[in-house]
Structures are given as structure tokens and as C-alpha cells.
Amino acid sequence: EKRREIPMQKIGIYLRISEFDGLGESNSIVNQRLLILQHCKQRQEFADCEMSEFIDDGVTGTGSRRLGLERLKEEMAQGKISCVIVKDLSRLGRNYIDVGDLMERYFSDGNIRFISICEYLDTAYAPLTKAALSVAFRISPMTSTAGIYPYR
């Protein structure tokens, strides 16, 4: 597969879980982090990259007002993030319109790479079109198994 070159400086790792599961960090947040770090460890291109975490622990994905996500968007707008990695699309949100808006605003021009591990989605290999996003969102493990396709 042919890959577009996007200079890698700083990776933004976005972690989110709806329900806080006790004291300290949620197990799901820990597991998402481990999956993403393992993904990065297996790829030489990420070896020298700085990584920052943006976390929303105990925050629903149906709303767009999330502090971790807001911080990530600010850093992307300031040009501080060159790649965003999530476990799956449902971590970004469970509302197709909000996720689509986020994808179009930050990832469609190709300046910021986006990787969703569970959907095998990587904008370095294929541009993110509305059709591709729609298919990926609908087959996402979390949105399809939960039967959740929320719209406004």
C-alpha cells in the first residue's frame, strides 16, 4: 500500500470511557492506553515521537463537551499535534454528526494523520471521505454491538 508522508512530531492519544469504574483511573482507560502504546511500539515511524494523552474518564461519548477532547482540538488547531490515535471511533464519540464534523475539520485535509486501531483506519494510507467514515462508524465494534447510532 502506498502511504502519504506526514511529518511526525507529536502524537495525540485520545482515551475516553463513559462510566467511571472506581477510584483512580478506569480499567478501560488503562487498557486503551496499552493497546495504543503497543500499536506505536510495533511501528518504527513512531519511535522518536513525543506523545501526549487527552483523557475523558467517565464522560459520555454522545456529547461534544469533553475537556480532554477540547484540549486535543486546541492543540490540533495550534499545529502542535501531527497524528491522533484512538482505540476505535466510538472513543471520539457516538454521534455520527459530531464525529463527522471533527473528522472533516481536522483530518480531511491530510495535515493531521488519524488512526483508529480497531477499524484499521489510517489516513496516511487512504484519505478520509464521508463515505469511508460512514462505513467505519457503522461497523465500529462499539457502536454496532451496542446498537447505537445516535443522531441529533
JSON list of N, CA and C in Angstrom, two decimals, residues 11-42:
[
{"chain": "A", "resi": 11, "resn": "ILE", "atom": "N", "xyz": [2.28, 12.96, 18.79]},
{"chain": "A", "resi": 11, "resn": "ILE", "atom": "CA", "xyz": [1.09, 12.13, 18.66]},
{"chain": "A", "resi": 11, "resn": "ILE", "atom": "C", "xyz": [0.14, 12.46, 19.81]},
{"chain": "A", "resi": 12, "resn": "GLY", "atom": "N", "xyz": [-1.11, 12.67, 19.47]},
{"chain": "A", "resi": 12, "resn": "GLY", "atom": "CA", "xyz": [-2.15, 12.86, 20.48]},
{"chain": "A", "resi": 12, "resn": "GLY", "atom": "C", "xyz": [-2.90, 11.55, 20.65]},
{"chain": "A", "resi": 13, "resn": "ILE", "atom": "N", "xyz": [-2.89, 11.03, 21.85]},
{"chain": "A", "resi": 13, "resn": "ILE", "atom": "CA", "xyz": [-3.61, 9.79, 22.17]},
{"chain": "A", "resi": 13, "resn": "ILE", "atom": "C", "xyz": [-4.88, 10.19, 22.90]},
{"chain": "A", "resi": 14, "resn": "TYR", "atom": "N", "xyz": [-6.03, 9.87, 22.30]},
{"chain": "A", "resi": 14, "resn": "TYR", "atom": "CA", "xyz": [-7.29, 10.22, 22.94]},
{"chain": "A", "resi": 14, "resn": "TYR", "atom": "C", "xyz": [-7.93, 8.99, 23.56]},
{"chain": "A", "resi": 15, "resn": "LEU", "atom": "N", "xyz": [-8.21, 9.07, 24.86]},
{"chain": "A", "resi": 15, "resn": "LEU", "atom": "CA", "xyz": [-8.79, 7.97, 25.63]},
{"chain": "A", "resi": 15, "resn": "LEU", "atom": "C", "xyz": [-10.09, 8.45, 26.27]},
{"chain": "A", "resi": 16, "resn": "ARG", "atom": "N", "xyz": [-11.16, 7.62, 26.13]},
{"chain": "A", "resi": 16, "resn": "ARG", "atom": "CA", "xyz": [-12.43, 8.01, 26.73]},
{"chain": "A", "resi": 16, "resn": "ARG", "atom": "C", "xyz": [-13.22, 6.78, 27.15]},
{"chain": "A", "resi": 17, "resn": "ILE", "atom": "N", "xyz": [-13.89, 6.91, 28.27]},
{"chain": "A", "resi": 17, "resn": "ILE", "atom": "CA", "xyz": [-14.84, 5.88, 28.72]},
{"chain": "A", "resi": 17, "resn": "ILE", "atom": "C", "xyz": [-16.03, 6.61, 29.36]},
{"chain": "A", "resi": 18, "resn": "SER", "atom": "N", "xyz": [-17.23, 6.09, 29.12]},
{"chain": "A", "resi": 18, "resn": "SER", "atom": "CA", "xyz": [-18.44, 6.75, 29.61]},
{"chain": "A", "resi": 18, "resn": "SER", "atom": "C", "xyz": [-18.62, 6.63, 31.11]},
{"chain": "A", "resi": 19, "resn": "GLU", "atom": "N", "xyz": [-18.36, 5.47, 31.64]},
{"chain": "A", "resi": 19, "resn": "GLU", "atom": "CA", "xyz": [-18.64, 5.22, 33.06]},
{"chain": "A", "resi": 19, "resn": "GLU", "atom": "C", "xyz": [-17.34, 5.13, 33.84]},
{"chain": "A", "resi": 20, "resn": "PHE", "atom": "N", "xyz": [-17.21, 5.94, 34.85]},
{"chain": "A", "resi": 20, "resn": "PHE", "atom": "CA", "xyz": [-16.05, 5.86, 35.74]},
{"chain": "A", "resi": 20, "resn": "PHE", "atom": "C", "xyz": [-16.22, 4.61, 36.59]},
{"chain": "A", "resi": 21, "resn": "ASP", "atom": "N", "xyz": [-15.20, 3.76, 36.65]},
{"chain": "A", "resi": 21, "resn": "ASP", "atom": "CA", "xyz": [-15.37, 2.46, 37.33]},
{"chain": "A", "resi": 21, "resn": "ASP", "atom": "C", "xyz": [-14.71, 2.37, 38.71]},
{"chain": "A", "resi": 22, "resn": "GLY", "atom": "N", "xyz": [-14.52, 3.48, 39.38]},
{"chain": "A", "resi": 22, "resn": "GLY", "atom": "CA", "xyz": [-13.97, 3.42, 40.73]},
{"chain": "A", "resi": 22, "resn": "GLY", "atom": "C", "xyz": [-12.93, 4.48, 40.99]},
{"chain": "A", "resi": 23, "resn": "LEU", "atom": "N", "xyz": [-12.10, 4.23, 42.00]},
{"chain": "A", "resi": 23, "resn": "LEU", "atom": "CA", "xyz": [-11.05, 5.17, 42.36]},
{"chain": "A", "resi": 23, "resn": "LEU", "atom": "C", "xyz": [-9.91, 5.08, 41.36]},
{"chain": "A", "resi": 24, "resn": "GLY", "atom": "N", "xyz": [-9.25, 6.20, 41.15]},
{"chain": "A", "resi": 24, "resn": "GLY", "atom": "CA", "xyz": [-8.12, 6.21, 40.22]},
{"chain": "A", "resi": 24, "resn": "GLY", "atom": "C", "xyz": [-8.59, 6.15, 38.77]},
{"chain": "A", "resi": 25, "resn": "GLU", "atom": "N", "xyz": [-7.72, 5.71, 37.93]},
{"chain": "A", "resi": 25, "resn": "GLU", "atom": "CA", "xyz": [-8.02, 5.67, 36.50]},
{"chain": "A", "resi": 25, "resn": "GLU", "atom": "C", "xyz": [-8.84, 4.43, 36.15]},
{"chain": "A", "resi": 26, "resn": "SER", "atom": "N", "xyz": [-9.81, 4.57, 35.29]},
{"chain": "A", "resi": 26, "resn": "SER", "atom": "CA", "xyz": [-10.66, 3.44, 34.90]},
{"chain": "A", "resi": 26, "resn": "SER", "atom": "C", "xyz": [-9.85, 2.36, 34.19]},
{"chain": "A", "resi": 27, "resn": "ASN", "atom": "N", "xyz": [-10.25, 1.11, 34.41]},
{"chain": "A", "resi": 27, "resn": "ASN", "atom": "CA", "xyz": [-9.58, -0.01, 33.74]},
{"chain": "A", "resi": 27, "resn": "ASN", "atom": "C", "xyz": [-9.62, 0.14, 32.23]},
{"chain": "A", "resi": 28, "resn": "SER", "atom": "N", "xyz": [-10.73, 0.62, 31.69]},
{"chain": "A", "resi": 28, "resn": "SER", "atom": "CA", "xyz": [-10.84, 0.79, 30.25]},
{"chain": "A", "resi": 28, "resn": "SER", "atom": "C", "xyz": [-9.82, 1.80, 29.73]},
{"chain": "A", "resi": 29, "resn": "ILE", "atom": "N", "xyz": [-9.59, 2.87, 30.47]},
{"chain": "A", "resi": 29, "resn": "ILE", "atom": "CA", "xyz": [-8.59, 3.87, 30.07]},
{"chain": "A", "resi": 29, "resn": "ILE", "atom": "C", "xyz": [-7.21, 3.22, 30.05]},
{"chain": "A", "resi": 30, "resn": "VAL", "atom": "N", "xyz": [-6.90, 2.45, 31.07]},
{"chain": "A", "resi": 30, "resn": "VAL", "atom": "CA", "xyz": [-5.61, 1.74, 31.13]},
{"chain": "A", "resi": 30, "resn": "VAL", "atom": "C", "xyz": [-5.47, 0.81, 29.93]},
{"chain": "A", "resi": 31, "resn": "ASN", "atom": "N", "xyz": [-6.52, 0.06, 29.62]},
{"chain": "A", "resi": 31, "resn": "ASN", "atom": "CA", "xyz": [-6.47, -0.89, 28.51]},
{"chain": "A", "resi": 31, "resn": "ASN", "atom": "C", "xyz": [-6.37, -0.20, 27.16]},
{"chain": "A", "resi": 32, "resn": "GLN", "atom": "N", "xyz": [-7.09, 0.92, 26.98]},
{"chain": "A", "resi": 32, "resn": "GLN", "atom": "CA", "xyz": [-6.98, 1.68, 25.73]},
{"chain": "A", "resi": 32, "resn": "GLN", "atom": "C", "xyz": [-5.54, 2.17, 25.54]},
{"chain": "A", "resi": 33, "resn": "ARG", "atom": "N", "xyz": [-4.96, 2.70, 26.62]},
{"chain": "A", "resi": 33, "resn": "ARG", "atom": "CA", "xyz": [-3.58, 3.19, 26.56]},
{"chain": "A", "resi": 33, "resn": "ARG", "atom": "C", "xyz": [-2.63, 2.08, 26.16]},
{"chain": "A", "resi": 34, "resn": "LEU", "atom": "N", "xyz": [-2.76, 0.91, 26.80]},
{"chain": "A", "resi": 34, "resn": "LEU", "atom": "CA", "xyz": [-1.87, -0.21, 26.49]},
{"chain": "A", "resi": 34, "resn": "LEU", "atom": "C", "xyz": [-1.98, -0.63, 25.03]},
{"chain": "A", "resi": 35, "resn": "LEU", "atom": "N", "xyz": [-3.20, -0.70, 24.51]},
{"chain": "A", "resi": 35, "resn": "LEU", "atom": "CA", "xyz": [-3.41, -1.07, 23.10]},
{"chain": "A", "resi": 35, "resn": "LEU", "atom": "C", "xyz": [-2.74, -0.07, 22.17]},
{"chain": "A", "resi": 36, "resn": "ILE", "atom": "N", "xyz": [-2.92, 1.21, 22.43]},
{"chain": "A", "resi": 36, "resn": "ILE", "atom": "CA", "xyz": [-2.34, 2.24, 21.57]},
{"chain": "A", "resi": 36, "resn": "ILE", "atom": "C", "xyz": [-0.82, 2.25, 21.67]},
{"chain": "A", "resi": 37, "resn": "LEU", "atom": "N", "xyz": [-0.28, 2.13, 22.87]},
{"chain": "A", "resi": 37, "resn": "LEU", "atom": "CA", "xyz": [1.17, 2.12, 23.03]},
{"chain": "A", "resi": 37, "resn": "LEU", "atom": "C", "xyz": [1.80, 0.90, 22.35]},
{"chain": "A", "resi": 38, "resn": "GLN", "atom": "N", "xyz": [1.12, -0.24, 22.42]},
{"chain": "A", "resi": 38, "resn": "GLN", "atom": "CA", "xyz": [1.59, -1.44, 21.72]},
{"chain": "A", "resi": 38, "resn": "GLN", "atom": "C", "xyz": [1.58, -1.21, 20.21]},
{"chain": "A", "resi": 39, "resn": "HIS", "atom": "N", "xyz": [0.53, -0.60, 19.70]},
{"chain": "A", "resi": 39, "resn": "HIS", "atom": "CA", "xyz": [0.43, -0.27, 18.28]},
{"chain": "A", "resi": 39, "resn": "HIS", "atom": "C", "xyz": [1.61, 0.60, 17.86]},
{"chain": "A", "resi": 40, "resn": "CYS", "atom": "N", "xyz": [1.91, 1.62, 18.66]},
{"chain": "A", "resi": 40, "resn": "CYS", "atom": "CA", "xyz": [3.01, 2.53, 18.34]},
{"chain": "A", "resi": 40, "resn": "CYS", "atom": "C", "xyz": [4.36, 1.84, 18.43]},
{"chain": "A", "resi": 41, "resn": "LYS", "atom": "N", "xyz": [4.51, 0.98, 19.40]},
{"chain": "A", "resi": 41, "resn": "LYS", "atom": "CA", "xyz": [5.78, 0.26, 19.60]},
{"chain": "A", "resi": 41, "resn": "LYS", "atom": "C", "xyz": [6.12, -0.63, 18.41]},
{"chain": "A", "resi": 42, "resn": "GLN", "atom": "N", "xyz": [5.10, -1.14, 17.74]},
{"chain": "A", "resi": 42, "resn": "GLN", "atom": "CA", "xyz": [5.29, -2.03, 16.60]},
{"chain": "A", "resi": 42, "resn": "GLN", "atom": "C", "xyz": [5.64, -1.29, 15.31]}
]
